[in-house]
mmCIF file of C-alpha atoms in Angstrom:
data_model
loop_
_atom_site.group_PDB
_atom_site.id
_atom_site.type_symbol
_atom_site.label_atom_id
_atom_site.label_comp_id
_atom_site.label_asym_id
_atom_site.label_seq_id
_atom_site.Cartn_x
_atom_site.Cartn_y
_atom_site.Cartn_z
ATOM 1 C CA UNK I 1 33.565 -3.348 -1.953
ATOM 2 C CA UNK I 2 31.266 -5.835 -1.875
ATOM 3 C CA UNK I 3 27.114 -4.300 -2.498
ATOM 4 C CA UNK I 4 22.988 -5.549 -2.831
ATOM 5 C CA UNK I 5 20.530 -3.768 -4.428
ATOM 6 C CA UNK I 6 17.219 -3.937 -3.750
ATOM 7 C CA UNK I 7 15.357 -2.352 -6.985
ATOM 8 C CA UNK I 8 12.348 -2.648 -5.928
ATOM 9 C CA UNK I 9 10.971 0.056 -3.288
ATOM 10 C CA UNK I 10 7.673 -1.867 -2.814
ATOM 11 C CA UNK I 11 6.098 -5.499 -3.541
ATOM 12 C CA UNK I 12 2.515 -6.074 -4.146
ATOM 13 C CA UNK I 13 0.736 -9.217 -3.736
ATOM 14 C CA UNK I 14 -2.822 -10.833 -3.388
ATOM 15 C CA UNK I 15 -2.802 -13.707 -0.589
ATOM 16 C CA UNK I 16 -2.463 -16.612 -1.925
ATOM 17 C CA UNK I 17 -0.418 -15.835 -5.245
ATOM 18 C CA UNK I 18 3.471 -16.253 -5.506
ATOM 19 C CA UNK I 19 5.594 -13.579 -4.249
ATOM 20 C CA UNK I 20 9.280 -12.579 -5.616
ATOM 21 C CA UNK I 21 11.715 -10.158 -3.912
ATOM 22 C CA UNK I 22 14.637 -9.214 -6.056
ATOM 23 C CA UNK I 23 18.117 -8.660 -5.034
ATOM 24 C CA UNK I 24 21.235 -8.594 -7.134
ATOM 25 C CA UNK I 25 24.520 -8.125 -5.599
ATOM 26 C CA UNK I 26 28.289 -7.323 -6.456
ATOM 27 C CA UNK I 27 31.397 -9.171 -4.640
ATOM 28 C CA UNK I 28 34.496 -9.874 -4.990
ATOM 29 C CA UNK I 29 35.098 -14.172 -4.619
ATOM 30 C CA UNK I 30 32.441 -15.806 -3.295
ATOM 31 C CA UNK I 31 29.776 -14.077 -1.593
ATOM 32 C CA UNK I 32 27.977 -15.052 1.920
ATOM 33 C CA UNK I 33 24.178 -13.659 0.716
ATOM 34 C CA UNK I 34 21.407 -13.414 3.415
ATOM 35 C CA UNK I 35 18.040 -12.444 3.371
ATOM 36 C CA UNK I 36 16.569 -10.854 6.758
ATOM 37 C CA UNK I 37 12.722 -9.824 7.844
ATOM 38 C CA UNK I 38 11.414 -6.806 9.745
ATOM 39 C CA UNK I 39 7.995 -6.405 11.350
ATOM 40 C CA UNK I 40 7.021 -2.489 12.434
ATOM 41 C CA UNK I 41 9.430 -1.354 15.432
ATOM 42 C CA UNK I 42 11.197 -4.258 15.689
ATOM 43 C CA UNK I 43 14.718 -5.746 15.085
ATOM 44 C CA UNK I 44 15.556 -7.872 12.071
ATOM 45 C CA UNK I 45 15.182 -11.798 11.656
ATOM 46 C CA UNK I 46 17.152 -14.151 10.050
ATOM 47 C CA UNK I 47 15.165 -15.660 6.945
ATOM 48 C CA UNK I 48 18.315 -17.928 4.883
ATOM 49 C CA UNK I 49 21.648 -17.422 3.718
ATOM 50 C CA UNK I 50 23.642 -19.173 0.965
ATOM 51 C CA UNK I 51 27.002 -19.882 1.449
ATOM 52 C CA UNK I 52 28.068 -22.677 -0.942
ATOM 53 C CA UNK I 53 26.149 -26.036 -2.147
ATOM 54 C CA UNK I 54 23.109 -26.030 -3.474
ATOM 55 C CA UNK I 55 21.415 -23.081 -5.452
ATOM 56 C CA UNK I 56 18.245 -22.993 -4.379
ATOM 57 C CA UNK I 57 18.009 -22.519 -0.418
ATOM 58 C CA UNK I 58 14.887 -22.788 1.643
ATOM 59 C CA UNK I 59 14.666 -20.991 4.712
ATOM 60 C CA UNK I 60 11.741 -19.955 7.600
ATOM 61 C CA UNK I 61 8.464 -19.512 6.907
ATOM 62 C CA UNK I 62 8.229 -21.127 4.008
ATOM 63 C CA UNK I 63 10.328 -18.610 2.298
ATOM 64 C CA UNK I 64 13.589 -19.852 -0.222
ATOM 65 C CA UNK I 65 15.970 -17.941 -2.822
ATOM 66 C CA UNK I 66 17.787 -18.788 -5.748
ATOM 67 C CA UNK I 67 21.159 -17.900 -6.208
ATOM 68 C CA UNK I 68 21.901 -17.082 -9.583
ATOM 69 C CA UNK I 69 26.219 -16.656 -10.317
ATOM 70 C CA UNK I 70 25.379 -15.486 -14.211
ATOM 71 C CA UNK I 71 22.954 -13.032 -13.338
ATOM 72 C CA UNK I 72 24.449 -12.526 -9.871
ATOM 73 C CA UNK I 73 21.141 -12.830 -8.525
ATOM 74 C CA UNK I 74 19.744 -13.881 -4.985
ATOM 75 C CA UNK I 75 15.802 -13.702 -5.809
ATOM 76 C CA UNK I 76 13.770 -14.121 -2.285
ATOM 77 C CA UNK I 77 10.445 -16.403 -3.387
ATOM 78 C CA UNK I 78 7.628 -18.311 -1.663
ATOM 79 C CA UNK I 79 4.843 -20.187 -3.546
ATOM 80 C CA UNK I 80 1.942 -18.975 -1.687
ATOM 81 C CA UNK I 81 2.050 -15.705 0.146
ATOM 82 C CA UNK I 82 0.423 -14.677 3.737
ATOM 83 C CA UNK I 83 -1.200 -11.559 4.491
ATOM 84 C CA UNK I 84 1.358 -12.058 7.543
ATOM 85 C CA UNK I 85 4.249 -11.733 5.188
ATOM 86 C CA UNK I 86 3.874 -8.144 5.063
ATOM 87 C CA UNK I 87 7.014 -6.494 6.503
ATOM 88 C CA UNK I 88 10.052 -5.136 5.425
ATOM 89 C CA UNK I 89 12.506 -7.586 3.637
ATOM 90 C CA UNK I 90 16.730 -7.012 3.135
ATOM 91 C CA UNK I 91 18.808 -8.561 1.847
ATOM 92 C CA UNK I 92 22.688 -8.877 2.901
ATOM 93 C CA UNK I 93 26.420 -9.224 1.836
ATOM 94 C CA UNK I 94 29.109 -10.812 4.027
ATOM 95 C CA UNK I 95 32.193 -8.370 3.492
ATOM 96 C CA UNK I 96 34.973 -9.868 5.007
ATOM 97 C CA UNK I 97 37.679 -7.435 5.846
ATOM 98 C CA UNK I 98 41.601 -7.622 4.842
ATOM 99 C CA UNK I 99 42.311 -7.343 9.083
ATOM 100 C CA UNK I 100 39.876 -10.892 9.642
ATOM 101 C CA UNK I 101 36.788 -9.169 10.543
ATOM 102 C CA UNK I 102 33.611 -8.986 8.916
ATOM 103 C CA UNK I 103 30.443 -6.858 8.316
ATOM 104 C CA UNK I 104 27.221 -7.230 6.969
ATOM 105 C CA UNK I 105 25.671 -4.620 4.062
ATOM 106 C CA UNK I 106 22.535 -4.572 3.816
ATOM 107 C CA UNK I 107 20.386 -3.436 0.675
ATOM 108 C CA UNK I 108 17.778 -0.749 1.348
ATOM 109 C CA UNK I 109 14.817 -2.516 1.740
ATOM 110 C CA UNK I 110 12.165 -4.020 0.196
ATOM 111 C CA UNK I 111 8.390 -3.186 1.541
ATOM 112 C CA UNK I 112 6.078 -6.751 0.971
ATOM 113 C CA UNK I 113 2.470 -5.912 0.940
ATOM 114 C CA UNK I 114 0.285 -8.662 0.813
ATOM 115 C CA UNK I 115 -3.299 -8.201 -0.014
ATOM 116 C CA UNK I 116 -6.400 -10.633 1.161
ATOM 117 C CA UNK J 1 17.814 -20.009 17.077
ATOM 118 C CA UNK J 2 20.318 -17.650 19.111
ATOM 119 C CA UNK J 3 18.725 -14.978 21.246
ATOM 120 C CA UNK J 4 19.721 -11.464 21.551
ATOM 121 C CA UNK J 5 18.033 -9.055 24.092
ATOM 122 C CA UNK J 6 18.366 -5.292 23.700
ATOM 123 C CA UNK J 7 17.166 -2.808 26.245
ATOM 124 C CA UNK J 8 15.356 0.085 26.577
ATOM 125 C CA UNK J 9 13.453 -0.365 23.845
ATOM 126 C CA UNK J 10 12.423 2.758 23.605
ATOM 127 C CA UNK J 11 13.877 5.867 26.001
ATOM 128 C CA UNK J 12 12.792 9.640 25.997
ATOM 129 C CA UNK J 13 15.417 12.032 27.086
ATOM 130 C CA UNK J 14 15.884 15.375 27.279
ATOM 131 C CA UNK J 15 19.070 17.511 24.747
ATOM 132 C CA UNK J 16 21.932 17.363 26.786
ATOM 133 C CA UNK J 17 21.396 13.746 28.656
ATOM 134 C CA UNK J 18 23.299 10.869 28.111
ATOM 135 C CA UNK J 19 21.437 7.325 27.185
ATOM 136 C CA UNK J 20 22.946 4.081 27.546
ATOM 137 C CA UNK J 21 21.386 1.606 25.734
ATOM 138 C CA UNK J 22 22.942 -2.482 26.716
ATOM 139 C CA UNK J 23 22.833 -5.574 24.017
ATOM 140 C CA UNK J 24 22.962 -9.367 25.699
ATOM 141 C CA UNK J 25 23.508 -12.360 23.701
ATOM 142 C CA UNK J 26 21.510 -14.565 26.077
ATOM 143 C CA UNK J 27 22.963 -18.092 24.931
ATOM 144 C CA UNK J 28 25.770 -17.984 23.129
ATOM 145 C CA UNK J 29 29.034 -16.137 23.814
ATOM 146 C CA UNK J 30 29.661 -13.223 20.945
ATOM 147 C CA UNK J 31 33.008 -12.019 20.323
ATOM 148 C CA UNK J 32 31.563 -9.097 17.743
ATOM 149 C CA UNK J 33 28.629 -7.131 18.205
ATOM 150 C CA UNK J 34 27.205 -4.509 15.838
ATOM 151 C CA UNK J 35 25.774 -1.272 16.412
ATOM 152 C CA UNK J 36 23.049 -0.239 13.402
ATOM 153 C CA UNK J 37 21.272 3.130 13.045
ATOM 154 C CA UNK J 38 17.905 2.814 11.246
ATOM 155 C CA UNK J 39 16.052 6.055 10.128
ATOM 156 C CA UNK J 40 12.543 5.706 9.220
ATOM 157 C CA UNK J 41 11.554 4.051 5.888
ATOM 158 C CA UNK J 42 15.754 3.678 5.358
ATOM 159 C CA UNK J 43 18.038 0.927 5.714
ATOM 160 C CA UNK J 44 20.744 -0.169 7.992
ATOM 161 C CA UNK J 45 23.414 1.977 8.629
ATOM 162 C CA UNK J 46 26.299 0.086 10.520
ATOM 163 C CA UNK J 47 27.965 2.575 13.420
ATOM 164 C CA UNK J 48 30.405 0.242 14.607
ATOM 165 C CA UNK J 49 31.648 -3.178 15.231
ATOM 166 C CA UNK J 50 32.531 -3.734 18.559
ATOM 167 C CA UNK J 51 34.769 -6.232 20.056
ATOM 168 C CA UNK J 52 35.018 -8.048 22.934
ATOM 169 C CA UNK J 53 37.897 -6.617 25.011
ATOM 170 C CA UNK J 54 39.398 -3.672 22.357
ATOM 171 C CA UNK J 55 38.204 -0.750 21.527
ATOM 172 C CA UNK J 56 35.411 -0.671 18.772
ATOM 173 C CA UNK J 57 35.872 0.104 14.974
ATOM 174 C CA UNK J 58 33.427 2.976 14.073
ATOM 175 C CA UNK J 59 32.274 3.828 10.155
ATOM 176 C CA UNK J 60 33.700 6.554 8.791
ATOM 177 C CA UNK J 61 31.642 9.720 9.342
ATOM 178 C CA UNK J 62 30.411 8.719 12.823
ATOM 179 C CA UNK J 63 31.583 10.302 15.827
ATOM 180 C CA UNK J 64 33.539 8.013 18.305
ATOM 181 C CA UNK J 65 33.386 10.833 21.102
ATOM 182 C CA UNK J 66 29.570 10.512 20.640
ATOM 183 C CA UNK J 67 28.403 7.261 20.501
ATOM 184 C CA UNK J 68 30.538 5.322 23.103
ATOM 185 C CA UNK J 69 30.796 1.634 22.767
ATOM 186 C CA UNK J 70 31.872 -1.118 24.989
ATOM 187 C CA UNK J 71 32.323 -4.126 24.857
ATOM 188 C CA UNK J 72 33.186 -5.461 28.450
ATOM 189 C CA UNK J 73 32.030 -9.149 28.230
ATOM 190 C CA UNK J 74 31.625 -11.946 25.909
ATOM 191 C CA UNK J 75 27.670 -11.456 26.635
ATOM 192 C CA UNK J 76 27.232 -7.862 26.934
ATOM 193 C CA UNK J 77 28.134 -4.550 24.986
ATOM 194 C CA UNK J 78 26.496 -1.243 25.637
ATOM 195 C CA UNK J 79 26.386 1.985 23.588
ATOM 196 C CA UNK J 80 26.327 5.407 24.980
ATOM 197 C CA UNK J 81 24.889 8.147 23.059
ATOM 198 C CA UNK J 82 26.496 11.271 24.946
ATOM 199 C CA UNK J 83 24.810 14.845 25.316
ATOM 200 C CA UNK J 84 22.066 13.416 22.847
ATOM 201 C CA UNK J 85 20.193 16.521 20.378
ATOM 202 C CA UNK J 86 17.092 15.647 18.897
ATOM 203 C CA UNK J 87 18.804 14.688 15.917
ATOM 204 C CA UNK J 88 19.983 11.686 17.228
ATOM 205 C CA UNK J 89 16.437 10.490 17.771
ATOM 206 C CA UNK J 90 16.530 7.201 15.703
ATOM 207 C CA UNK J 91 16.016 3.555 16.086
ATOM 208 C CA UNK J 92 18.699 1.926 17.217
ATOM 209 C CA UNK J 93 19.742 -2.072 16.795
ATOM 210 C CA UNK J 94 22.317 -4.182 18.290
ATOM 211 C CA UNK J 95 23.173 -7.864 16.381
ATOM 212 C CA UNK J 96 25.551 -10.699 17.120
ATOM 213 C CA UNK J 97 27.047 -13.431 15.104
ATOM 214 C CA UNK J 98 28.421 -16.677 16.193
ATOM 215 C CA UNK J 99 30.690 -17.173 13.480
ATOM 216 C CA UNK J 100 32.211 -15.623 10.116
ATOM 217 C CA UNK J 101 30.531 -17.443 8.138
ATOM 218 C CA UNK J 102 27.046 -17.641 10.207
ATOM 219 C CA UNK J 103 23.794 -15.021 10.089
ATOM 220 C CA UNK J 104 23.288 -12.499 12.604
ATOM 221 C CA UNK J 105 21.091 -12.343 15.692
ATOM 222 C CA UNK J 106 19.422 -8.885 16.233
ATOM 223 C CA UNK J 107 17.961 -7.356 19.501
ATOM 224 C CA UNK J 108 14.515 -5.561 19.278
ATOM 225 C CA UNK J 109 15.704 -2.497 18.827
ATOM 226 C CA UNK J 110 15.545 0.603 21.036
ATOM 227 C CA UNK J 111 14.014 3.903 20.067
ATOM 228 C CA UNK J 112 15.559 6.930 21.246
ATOM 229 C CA UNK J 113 13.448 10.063 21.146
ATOM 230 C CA UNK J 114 15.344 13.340 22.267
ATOM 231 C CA UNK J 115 13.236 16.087 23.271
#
């Protein structure tokens, strides 16, 4: 079954610094990866996904990821962090089921704190 | 980017009640819908996948009896959470895709406290 991890509970930061949130996966062929966004009390957002192509995707707010096949990585990064980057951050496996369907797994969750 | 609206977002009840709790893609027809549980400080826990015209697929270990999907329209799929307990209090969120391939859409959430 395809899996993230998240090993980080928590992310510190000072404004203005660069800001990494780790996620490593496990799939079987190629994997859809996604990272999502979630302010206090409020659903998730879609941030950037990788699919094929290029490595290094950028997505909203500034934010990209690498994706890594070796280390079977899919890093979320931004060069210069906000204060208003603090929220919860996941990141997400396609699983495509043997019947056609699909669902999304999620990792557990990565808290960003950024600091002014 | 697509738009998903979920409402309430947040109901009180009282044990025993039943809360429905709708999920509208606004502009763009969704086939699929998921249901996600969400206990505080935790992750996504997928309930179901429900489809447009059949009955939905639940994850093992949650109660179909109990939390009643449906998926009537291409737009629209409700969940019922029947003769809710306080444990059931949670936060609740509905998403959408448009494709196999594509990212999913999420509603606001709804937050279901039962007294």
């Amino acid at each position: 079954a395809q899996s993230v991890a998240q090993p980080e509970d928590q992310v510190n930061v000072a404004e203005g610094n660069p800001l990494t949130v780790k996620c490593t996966y496990s799939v079987s062929g190629n994997p859809y990866l996604f990272w999502y966004v979630q302010y206090p009390n409020r659903g998730l957002q879609f941030l950037l996904k990788y699919i094929t192509g290029d490595n290094l995707v950028k997505g909203s707010y500034g934010f990209e990821a690498e994706f890594n096949k070796s280390q079977t990585s899919f890093h979320l990064k931004k060069p210069s962090a906000l204060v208003s980057d603090s929220a919860l951050y996941f990141c997400a496996v396609r699983d495509m089921l043997a019947a056609g369907g699909f669902k999304t797994i999620f990792g557990a969750g990565t808290r960003l704190f950024v600091k002014a | 980017g697509a738009v998903v609206s979920q409402h309430p977002s947040r109901v009180i009840c009282k044990s025993g009640t039943s809360v429905k709790i709708e999920c509208r893609s606004l502009d763009f027809q969704a086939t699929t819908m998921f249901w996600y549980r969400q206990f505080p400080k935790q992750s996504l826990m997928l309930m179901a996948t429900s489809n447009e015209g059949s009955k939905a697929t639940y994850e093992q270990g949650v109660e179909k009896d109990k939390f009643l999907i449906n998926h009537a329209s291409l737009t629209l799929s409700t969940l019922t959470v029947t003769s809710a307990h306080p444990e059931d209090s949670s936060f609740y969120i509905c998403s959408a895709s448009r494709g196999r391939g594509g990212e999913l859409f999420f509603g606001e959430g709804s937050r279901l406290t039962v007294l």
